[in-house]
PDB file of C-alpha atoms in Angstrom:
ATOM      1  CA  UNK A   1     -12.188   8.718  21.543  1.00 67.00           C
ATOM      2  CA  UNK A   2     -14.806   6.594  19.161  1.00 76.00           C
ATOM      3  CA  UNK A   3     -15.487   9.160  16.740  1.00 94.00           C
ATOM      4  CA  UNK A   4     -17.657   7.366  13.662  1.00 97.00           C
ATOM      5  CA  UNK A   5     -18.030   4.069  14.259  1.00 97.00           C
ATOM      6  CA  UNK A   6     -19.762   1.701  11.474  1.00 97.00           C
ATOM      7  CA  UNK A   7     -20.833  -2.002  11.520  1.00 97.00           C
ATOM      8  CA  UNK A   8     -20.161  -4.624   9.969  1.00 97.00           C
ATOM      9  CA  UNK A   9     -16.649  -3.958   8.615  1.00 96.00           C
ATOM     10  CA  UNK A  10     -17.381  -6.552   5.876  1.00 96.00           C
ATOM     11  CA  UNK A  11     -20.477  -8.082   4.407  1.00 96.00           C
ATOM     12  CA  UNK A  12     -21.598 -10.604   1.600  1.00 97.00           C
ATOM     13  CA  UNK A  13     -25.250 -10.360   0.531  1.00 96.00           C
ATOM     14  CA  UNK A  14     -27.021 -12.238  -2.274  1.00 97.00           C
ATOM     15  CA  UNK A  15     -28.965 -10.893  -4.817  1.00 97.00           C
ATOM     16  CA  UNK A  16     -32.151  -9.385  -3.252  1.00 97.00           C
ATOM     17  CA  UNK A  17     -31.275  -9.667   0.351  1.00 97.00           C
ATOM     18  CA  UNK A  18     -31.749  -6.626   2.583  1.00 96.00           C
ATOM     19  CA  UNK A  19     -29.504  -5.202   5.289  1.00 96.00           C
ATOM     20  CA  UNK A  20     -28.607  -2.306   7.185  1.00 97.00           C
ATOM     21  CA  UNK A  21     -25.407  -0.577   7.650  1.00 98.00           C
ATOM     22  CA  UNK A  22     -25.439   0.966  10.854  1.00 98.00           C
ATOM     23  CA  UNK A  23     -23.352   4.167  11.524  1.00 98.00           C
ATOM     24  CA  UNK A  24     -22.860   6.082  14.955  1.00 98.00           C
ATOM     25  CA  UNK A  25     -21.099   9.065  16.195  1.00 97.00           C
ATOM     26  CA  UNK A  26     -20.503  10.347  19.408  1.00 96.00           C
ATOM     27  CA  UNK A  27     -19.255  13.885  18.822  1.00 94.00           C
ATOM     28  CA  UNK A  28     -22.860  15.662  18.955  1.00 93.00           C
ATOM     29  CA  UNK A  29     -22.530  16.295  15.067  1.00 94.00           C
ATOM     30  CA  UNK A  30     -25.736  17.472  13.327  1.00 94.00           C
ATOM     31  CA  UNK A  31     -24.664  16.657   9.532  1.00 94.00           C
ATOM     32  CA  UNK A  32     -23.965  12.839   8.893  1.00 96.00           C
ATOM     33  CA  UNK A  33     -23.674  11.290   5.443  1.00 96.00           C
ATOM     34  CA  UNK A  34     -23.168   8.355   3.522  1.00 98.00           C
ATOM     35  CA  UNK A  35     -20.708   8.005   0.470  1.00 97.00           C
ATOM     36  CA  UNK A  36     -19.808   4.798  -1.730  1.00 97.00           C
ATOM     37  CA  UNK A  37     -16.208   4.369  -2.929  1.00 96.00           C
ATOM     38  CA  UNK A  38     -15.833   2.624  -6.240  1.00 93.00           C
ATOM     39  CA  UNK A  39     -12.431   2.363  -8.558  1.00 86.00           C
ATOM     40  CA  UNK A  40     -11.867   5.130 -10.303  1.00 83.00           C
ATOM     41  CA  UNK A  41     -14.750   7.202  -9.078  1.00 86.00           C
ATOM     42  CA  UNK A  42     -13.670   8.683  -5.655  1.00 88.00           C
ATOM     43  CA  UNK A  43     -16.373   8.817  -3.131  1.00 94.00           C
ATOM     44  CA  UNK A  44     -20.117   9.414  -4.200  1.00 95.00           C
ATOM     45  CA  UNK A  45     -22.617  11.067  -1.914  1.00 95.00           C
ATOM     46  CA  UNK A  46     -25.499   8.498  -1.251  1.00 97.00           C
ATOM     47  CA  UNK A  47     -27.756  10.318   1.375  1.00 97.00           C
ATOM     48  CA  UNK A  48     -27.083  13.013   3.952  1.00 95.00           C
ATOM     49  CA  UNK A  49     -28.891  14.720   7.108  1.00 96.00           C
ATOM     50  CA  UNK A  50     -28.309  18.052   8.553  1.00 92.00           C
ATOM     51  CA  UNK A  51     -30.353  16.826  11.936  1.00 93.00           C
ATOM     52  CA  UNK A  52     -32.513  14.360  13.493  1.00 93.00           C
ATOM     53  CA  UNK A  53     -35.637  13.945  11.514  1.00 94.00           C
ATOM     54  CA  UNK A  54     -34.362  15.627   8.171  1.00 95.00           C
ATOM     55  CA  UNK A  55     -32.606  13.716   5.171  1.00 96.00           C
ATOM     56  CA  UNK A  56     -32.082  14.228   1.646  1.00 95.00           C
ATOM     57  CA  UNK A  57     -30.786  12.620  -1.346  1.00 95.00           C
ATOM     58  CA  UNK A  58     -27.164  13.023  -2.495  1.00 93.00           C
ATOM     59  CA  UNK A  59     -25.972  12.104  -6.169  1.00 92.00           C
ATOM     60  CA  UNK A  60     -26.405   8.403  -6.070  1.00 95.00           C
ATOM     61  CA  UNK A  61     -29.622   7.744  -3.957  1.00 96.00           C
ATOM     62  CA  UNK A  62     -31.112   4.892  -5.969  1.00 96.00           C
ATOM     63  CA  UNK A  63     -31.430   1.658  -3.773  1.00 96.00           C
ATOM     64  CA  UNK A  64     -30.707   3.122  -0.854  1.00 97.00           C
ATOM     65  CA  UNK A  65     -32.970   4.503   2.427  1.00 97.00           C
ATOM     66  CA  UNK A  66     -31.992   6.288   5.131  1.00 97.00           C
ATOM     67  CA  UNK A  67     -33.612   7.686   8.541  1.00 96.00           C
ATOM     68  CA  UNK A  68     -32.502   9.933  11.106  1.00 97.00           C
ATOM     69  CA  UNK A  69     -34.589   9.118  14.612  1.00 96.00           C
ATOM     70  CA  UNK A  70     -31.602  10.504  16.748  1.00 96.00           C
ATOM     71  CA  UNK A  71     -28.514  12.875  16.563  1.00 96.00           C
ATOM     72  CA  UNK A  72     -25.909  10.009  16.954  1.00 97.00           C
ATOM     73  CA  UNK A  73     -27.337   7.254  14.545  1.00 97.00           C
ATOM     74  CA  UNK A  74     -27.532   7.257  10.745  1.00 98.00           C
ATOM     75  CA  UNK A  75     -28.308   3.767   9.632  1.00 98.00           C
ATOM     76  CA  UNK A  76     -28.243   3.076   5.459  1.00 98.00           C
ATOM     77  CA  UNK A  77     -30.609   0.433   4.248  1.00 97.00           C
ATOM     78  CA  UNK A  78     -30.365  -1.605   1.214  1.00 96.00           C
ATOM     79  CA  UNK A  79     -33.629  -3.004   0.394  1.00 91.00           C
ATOM     80  CA  UNK A  80     -33.057  -5.567  -2.005  1.00 96.00           C
ATOM     81  CA  UNK A  81     -29.177  -5.627  -2.900  1.00 96.00           C
ATOM     82  CA  UNK A  82     -27.831  -5.461  -6.408  1.00 97.00           C
ATOM     83  CA  UNK A  83     -24.575  -6.400  -7.890  1.00 96.00           C
ATOM     84  CA  UNK A  84     -24.083  -2.773  -8.682  1.00 96.00           C
ATOM     85  CA  UNK A  85     -23.961  -2.078  -4.769  1.00 97.00           C
ATOM     86  CA  UNK A  86     -20.776  -4.019  -4.323  1.00 97.00           C
ATOM     87  CA  UNK A  87     -18.449  -1.412  -2.817  1.00 97.00           C
ATOM     88  CA  UNK A  88     -17.214   0.333   0.265  1.00 97.00           C
ATOM     89  CA  UNK A  89     -19.461   2.354   2.189  1.00 98.00           C
ATOM     90  CA  UNK A  90     -18.371   5.416   4.329  1.00 98.00           C
ATOM     91  CA  UNK A  91     -20.509   7.404   6.757  1.00 98.00           C
ATOM     92  CA  UNK A  92     -19.055  10.523   7.755  1.00 96.00           C
ATOM     93  CA  UNK A  93     -20.246  13.332  10.302  1.00 96.00           C
ATOM     94  CA  UNK A  94     -19.251  17.149  10.594  1.00 93.00           C
ATOM     95  CA  UNK A  95     -20.163  20.378  13.174  1.00 90.00           C
ATOM     96  CA  UNK A  96     -22.621  22.757  11.753  1.00 82.00           C
ATOM     97  CA  UNK A  97     -20.586  25.537  13.718  1.00 81.00           C
ATOM     98  CA  UNK A  98     -19.284  27.717  10.722  1.00 79.00           C
ATOM     99  CA  UNK A  99     -17.982  27.197   7.078  1.00 74.00           C
ATOM    100  CA  UNK A 100     -14.561  25.463   8.080  1.00 76.00           C
ATOM    101  CA  UNK A 101     -16.544  23.001  10.543  1.00 79.00           C
ATOM    102  CA  UNK A 102     -19.047  22.046   8.214  1.00 79.00           C
ATOM    103  CA  UNK A 103     -16.840  21.102   5.262  1.00 83.00           C
ATOM    104  CA  UNK A 104     -14.358  19.113   7.713  1.00 90.00           C
ATOM    105  CA  UNK A 105     -16.020  15.610   7.524  1.00 92.00           C
ATOM    106  CA  UNK A 106     -15.063  12.646  10.358  1.00 95.00           C
ATOM    107  CA  UNK A 107     -15.311   9.335   8.417  1.00 97.00           C
ATOM    108  CA  UNK A 108     -15.764   5.953  10.015  1.00 97.00           C
ATOM    109  CA  UNK A 109     -13.393   3.121   8.805  1.00 97.00           C
ATOM    110  CA  UNK A 110     -15.917   1.932   6.103  1.00 97.00           C
ATOM    111  CA  UNK A 111     -18.010  -1.489   5.256  1.00 97.00           C
ATOM    112  CA  UNK A 112     -16.826  -3.573   2.489  1.00 97.00           C
ATOM    113  CA  UNK A 113     -20.213  -4.995   1.010  1.00 97.00           C
ATOM    114  CA  UNK A 114     -20.019  -7.691  -1.779  1.00 97.00           C
ATOM    115  CA  UNK A 115     -23.190  -8.509  -3.241  1.00 97.00           C
ATOM    116  CA  UNK A 116     -23.356 -11.799  -5.469  1.00 96.00           C
TER     117      UNK A 116
ATOM    118  CA  UNK B   1     -20.106  14.102 -14.663  1.00 72.00           C
ATOM    119  CA  UNK B   2     -17.278  14.244 -12.048  1.00 84.00           C
ATOM    120  CA  UNK B   3     -17.110  17.687 -11.002  1.00 93.00           C
ATOM    121  CA  UNK B   4     -13.606  17.257  -9.630  1.00 96.00           C
ATOM    122  CA  UNK B   5     -11.164  15.405 -11.239  1.00 96.00           C
ATOM    123  CA  UNK B   6      -7.810  13.940 -10.212  1.00 96.00           C
ATOM    124  CA  UNK B   7      -6.272  12.869 -13.361  1.00 91.00           C
ATOM    125  CA  UNK B   8      -3.275  11.147 -11.961  1.00 95.00           C
ATOM    126  CA  UNK B   9      -4.002   7.774 -10.334  1.00 95.00           C
ATOM    127  CA  UNK B  10      -0.483   7.470  -8.759  1.00 96.00           C
ATOM    128  CA  UNK B  11       2.602   9.329  -8.097  1.00 97.00           C
ATOM    129  CA  UNK B  12       6.226   7.731  -6.804  1.00 97.00           C
ATOM    130  CA  UNK B  13       8.536   9.973  -5.228  1.00 98.00           C
ATOM    131  CA  UNK B  14      11.734   9.445  -3.470  1.00 97.00           C
ATOM    132  CA  UNK B  15      11.966  10.060   0.456  1.00 97.00           C
ATOM    133  CA  UNK B  16      12.942  13.743   1.159  1.00 97.00           C
ATOM    134  CA  UNK B  17      11.925  15.261  -2.244  1.00 98.00           C
ATOM    135  CA  UNK B  18       8.603  17.056  -3.147  1.00 98.00           C
ATOM    136  CA  UNK B  19       5.190  15.401  -3.835  1.00 98.00           C
ATOM    137  CA  UNK B  20       2.810  17.420  -6.199  1.00 98.00           C
ATOM    138  CA  UNK B  21      -0.586  16.499  -6.445  1.00 98.00           C
ATOM    139  CA  UNK B  22      -3.047  18.157  -8.801  1.00 98.00           C
ATOM    140  CA  UNK B  23      -7.006  18.504  -9.033  1.00 98.00           C
ATOM    141  CA  UNK B  24      -8.899  20.293 -11.427  1.00 98.00           C
ATOM    142  CA  UNK B  25     -12.931  21.315 -11.096  1.00 97.00           C
ATOM    143  CA  UNK B  26     -15.698  22.388 -13.449  1.00 96.00           C
ATOM    144  CA  UNK B  27     -18.028  24.070 -11.048  1.00 94.00           C
ATOM    145  CA  UNK B  28     -17.228  27.628 -10.458  1.00 94.00           C
ATOM    146  CA  UNK B  29     -19.825  27.807  -7.501  1.00 93.00           C
ATOM    147  CA  UNK B  30     -17.200  25.746  -5.392  1.00 94.00           C
ATOM    148  CA  UNK B  31     -15.887  28.154  -2.646  1.00 91.00           C
ATOM    149  CA  UNK B  32     -14.204  25.957  -0.505  1.00 93.00           C
ATOM    150  CA  UNK B  33     -11.630  22.929  -1.265  1.00 96.00           C
ATOM    151  CA  UNK B  34      -9.870  20.294   0.971  1.00 96.00           C
ATOM    152  CA  UNK B  35      -7.483  17.546   0.960  1.00 98.00           C
ATOM    153  CA  UNK B  36      -8.094  14.182   2.634  1.00 97.00           C
ATOM    154  CA  UNK B  37      -5.471  11.135   3.083  1.00 98.00           C
ATOM    155  CA  UNK B  38      -6.683   7.759   3.335  1.00 96.00           C
ATOM    156  CA  UNK B  39      -4.950   4.677   4.564  1.00 96.00           C
ATOM    157  CA  UNK B  40      -5.848   1.281   3.786  1.00 93.00           C
ATOM    158  CA  UNK B  41      -8.805  -0.071   5.826  1.00 91.00           C
ATOM    159  CA  UNK B  42      -9.217   3.259   7.507  1.00 95.00           C
ATOM    160  CA  UNK B  43     -11.707   6.045   6.635  1.00 96.00           C
ATOM    161  CA  UNK B  44     -10.448   9.289   4.803  1.00 96.00           C
ATOM    162  CA  UNK B  45      -9.078  11.758   7.339  1.00 97.00           C
ATOM    163  CA  UNK B  46      -8.669  15.397   6.764  1.00 96.00           C
ATOM    164  CA  UNK B  47      -5.555  16.895   5.597  1.00 97.00           C
ATOM    165  CA  UNK B  48      -5.720  20.895   4.510  1.00 97.00           C
ATOM    166  CA  UNK B  49      -8.118  22.953   3.284  1.00 94.00           C
ATOM    167  CA  UNK B  50      -8.510  26.407   1.206  1.00 95.00           C
ATOM    168  CA  UNK B  51     -11.366  28.879   0.862  1.00 92.00           C
ATOM    169  CA  UNK B  52     -11.618  30.561  -2.525  1.00 93.00           C
ATOM    170  CA  UNK B  53     -10.832  33.819  -1.150  1.00 93.00           C
ATOM    171  CA  UNK B  54      -6.964  32.646  -0.763  1.00 94.00           C
ATOM    172  CA  UNK B  55      -4.892  31.129  -2.967  1.00 95.00           C
ATOM    173  CA  UNK B  56      -2.308  29.732  -0.840  1.00 97.00           C
ATOM    174  CA  UNK B  57      -2.611  27.893   2.843  1.00 96.00           C
ATOM    175  CA  UNK B  58       0.276  26.105   4.349  1.00 97.00           C
ATOM    176  CA  UNK B  59       0.169  23.709   7.278  1.00 96.00           C
ATOM    177  CA  UNK B  60       3.816  22.307   8.085  1.00 97.00           C
ATOM    178  CA  UNK B  61       4.780  20.253   5.267  1.00 98.00           C
ATOM    179  CA  UNK B  62       1.503  20.370   3.441  1.00 98.00           C
ATOM    180  CA  UNK B  63       0.890  23.712   1.196  1.00 98.00           C
ATOM    181  CA  UNK B  64      -2.286  23.790  -0.768  1.00 98.00           C
ATOM    182  CA  UNK B  65      -2.657  26.177  -3.889  1.00 98.00           C
ATOM    183  CA  UNK B  66      -5.499  27.748  -5.796  1.00 97.00           C
ATOM    184  CA  UNK B  67      -5.767  29.095  -9.068  1.00 97.00           C
ATOM    185  CA  UNK B  68      -9.311  30.044  -9.363  1.00 96.00           C
ATOM    186  CA  UNK B  69      -8.919  31.336 -13.281  1.00 96.00           C
ATOM    187  CA  UNK B  70      -7.661  27.848 -14.100  1.00 97.00           C
ATOM    188  CA  UNK B  71      -9.984  26.076 -11.748  1.00 97.00           C
ATOM    189  CA  UNK B  72      -7.176  24.036 -10.589  1.00 97.00           C
ATOM    190  CA  UNK B  73      -5.622  23.243  -7.234  1.00 97.00           C
ATOM    191  CA  UNK B  74      -2.603  21.514  -5.994  1.00 98.00           C
ATOM    192  CA  UNK B  75      -1.182  19.943  -2.905  1.00 98.00           C
ATOM    193  CA  UNK B  76       2.697  20.157  -2.282  1.00 98.00           C
ATOM    194  CA  UNK B  77       4.366  17.729   0.241  1.00 98.00           C
ATOM    195  CA  UNK B  78       7.659  19.041   1.282  1.00 97.00           C
ATOM    196  CA  UNK B  79       9.780  17.212   2.234  1.00 98.00           C
ATOM    197  CA  UNK B  80       7.803  13.779   1.503  1.00 98.00           C
ATOM    198  CA  UNK B  81       8.171  10.625   4.048  1.00 97.00           C
ATOM    199  CA  UNK B  82       7.356   7.233   4.073  1.00 96.00           C
ATOM    200  CA  UNK B  83       4.309   7.876   6.243  1.00 96.00           C
ATOM    201  CA  UNK B  84       3.019  10.202   3.585  1.00 98.00           C
ATOM    202  CA  UNK B  85       2.227   6.872   1.456  1.00 98.00           C
ATOM    203  CA  UNK B  86      -1.638   6.814   0.996  1.00 97.00           C
ATOM    204  CA  UNK B  87      -4.264   7.724  -1.383  1.00 97.00           C
ATOM    205  CA  UNK B  88      -5.034  11.614  -1.395  1.00 98.00           C
ATOM    206  CA  UNK B  89      -8.338  12.708  -2.444  1.00 97.00           C
ATOM    207  CA  UNK B  90      -9.410  16.405  -3.750  1.00 97.00           C
ATOM    208  CA  UNK B  91     -12.984  17.449  -2.472  1.00 96.00           C
ATOM    209  CA  UNK B  92     -14.878  20.858  -3.081  1.00 95.00           C
ATOM    210  CA  UNK B  93     -18.055  21.888  -1.675  1.00 92.00           C
ATOM    211  CA  UNK B  94     -20.077  25.227  -2.411  1.00 89.00           C
ATOM    212  CA  UNK B  95     -20.608  25.659   1.438  1.00 73.00           C
ATOM    213  CA  UNK B  96     -23.391  23.397   1.991  1.00 73.00           C
ATOM    214  CA  UNK B  97     -21.876  20.632   3.775  1.00 77.00           C
ATOM    215  CA  UNK B  98     -22.180  18.209   0.364  1.00 86.00           C
ATOM    216  CA  UNK B  99     -18.634  17.455  -0.903  1.00 91.00           C
ATOM    217  CA  UNK B 100     -17.402  16.521  -4.398  1.00 94.00           C
ATOM    218  CA  UNK B 101     -14.613  14.256  -4.361  1.00 95.00           C
ATOM    219  CA  UNK B 102     -11.963  13.213  -7.031  1.00 95.00           C
ATOM    220  CA  UNK B 103     -10.969   9.817  -7.681  1.00 95.00           C
ATOM    221  CA  UNK B 104      -7.846  10.199  -5.799  1.00 96.00           C
ATOM    222  CA  UNK B 105      -4.174   9.893  -6.188  1.00 97.00           C
ATOM    223  CA  UNK B 106      -1.860   6.888  -4.914  1.00 97.00           C
ATOM    224  CA  UNK B 107       1.203   8.208  -3.559  1.00 98.00           C
ATOM    225  CA  UNK B 108       4.115   6.009  -3.054  1.00 98.00           C
ATOM    226  CA  UNK B 109       7.027   7.544  -1.175  1.00 97.00           C
ATOM    227  CA  UNK B 110      10.580   5.495  -1.786  1.00 96.00           C
ATOM    228  CA  UNK B 111      12.980   5.093   1.070  1.00 91.00           C
TER     229      UNK B 111
END
């Protein structure tokens, strides 16, 4: 019962470095999304995808890129890391079958990223 | 500007008593509301939800109340148990997958 798997769990970057946060789900969910969690801010939507080949921006997309080549995978790329991107990142997925299913998102365990 | 607000960052309650968590929202277009629970080093997990056509939804020890006129919802946990100690997030959507989350309330259940 893997669900949503995120790698790595922890990462330290230097300013200007690039990296990709990996996310994979095995539930055949069409909808996938990336959130960041910062103290006092809750979870904020970065990018989302309603299916393979379709992505769109969320609330805080600047500095991040995504692609969705398969149903299972939804990687998040930081092209040039900045200290403001220090955060905990969560990937989530949900089914598209009905209003309730769409909104019940299954989350990975998170990636804790520090940018120095 | 945050559309979903949880104004109490923390709540401490004795085991066996009621925990009441509150959430306010500003977007009148929200039609679906959810509560998620999060333990340290884990992702949030879905707890309970309510649609805008209802004013109450109950699931075991958890009940969510929705007051649309006040744009307010609350989560009641009765009775509170030590395993309920976690961060609780309120979330809302306009039915299009994208969830807006509150900042969370940390609940501590004292033995």
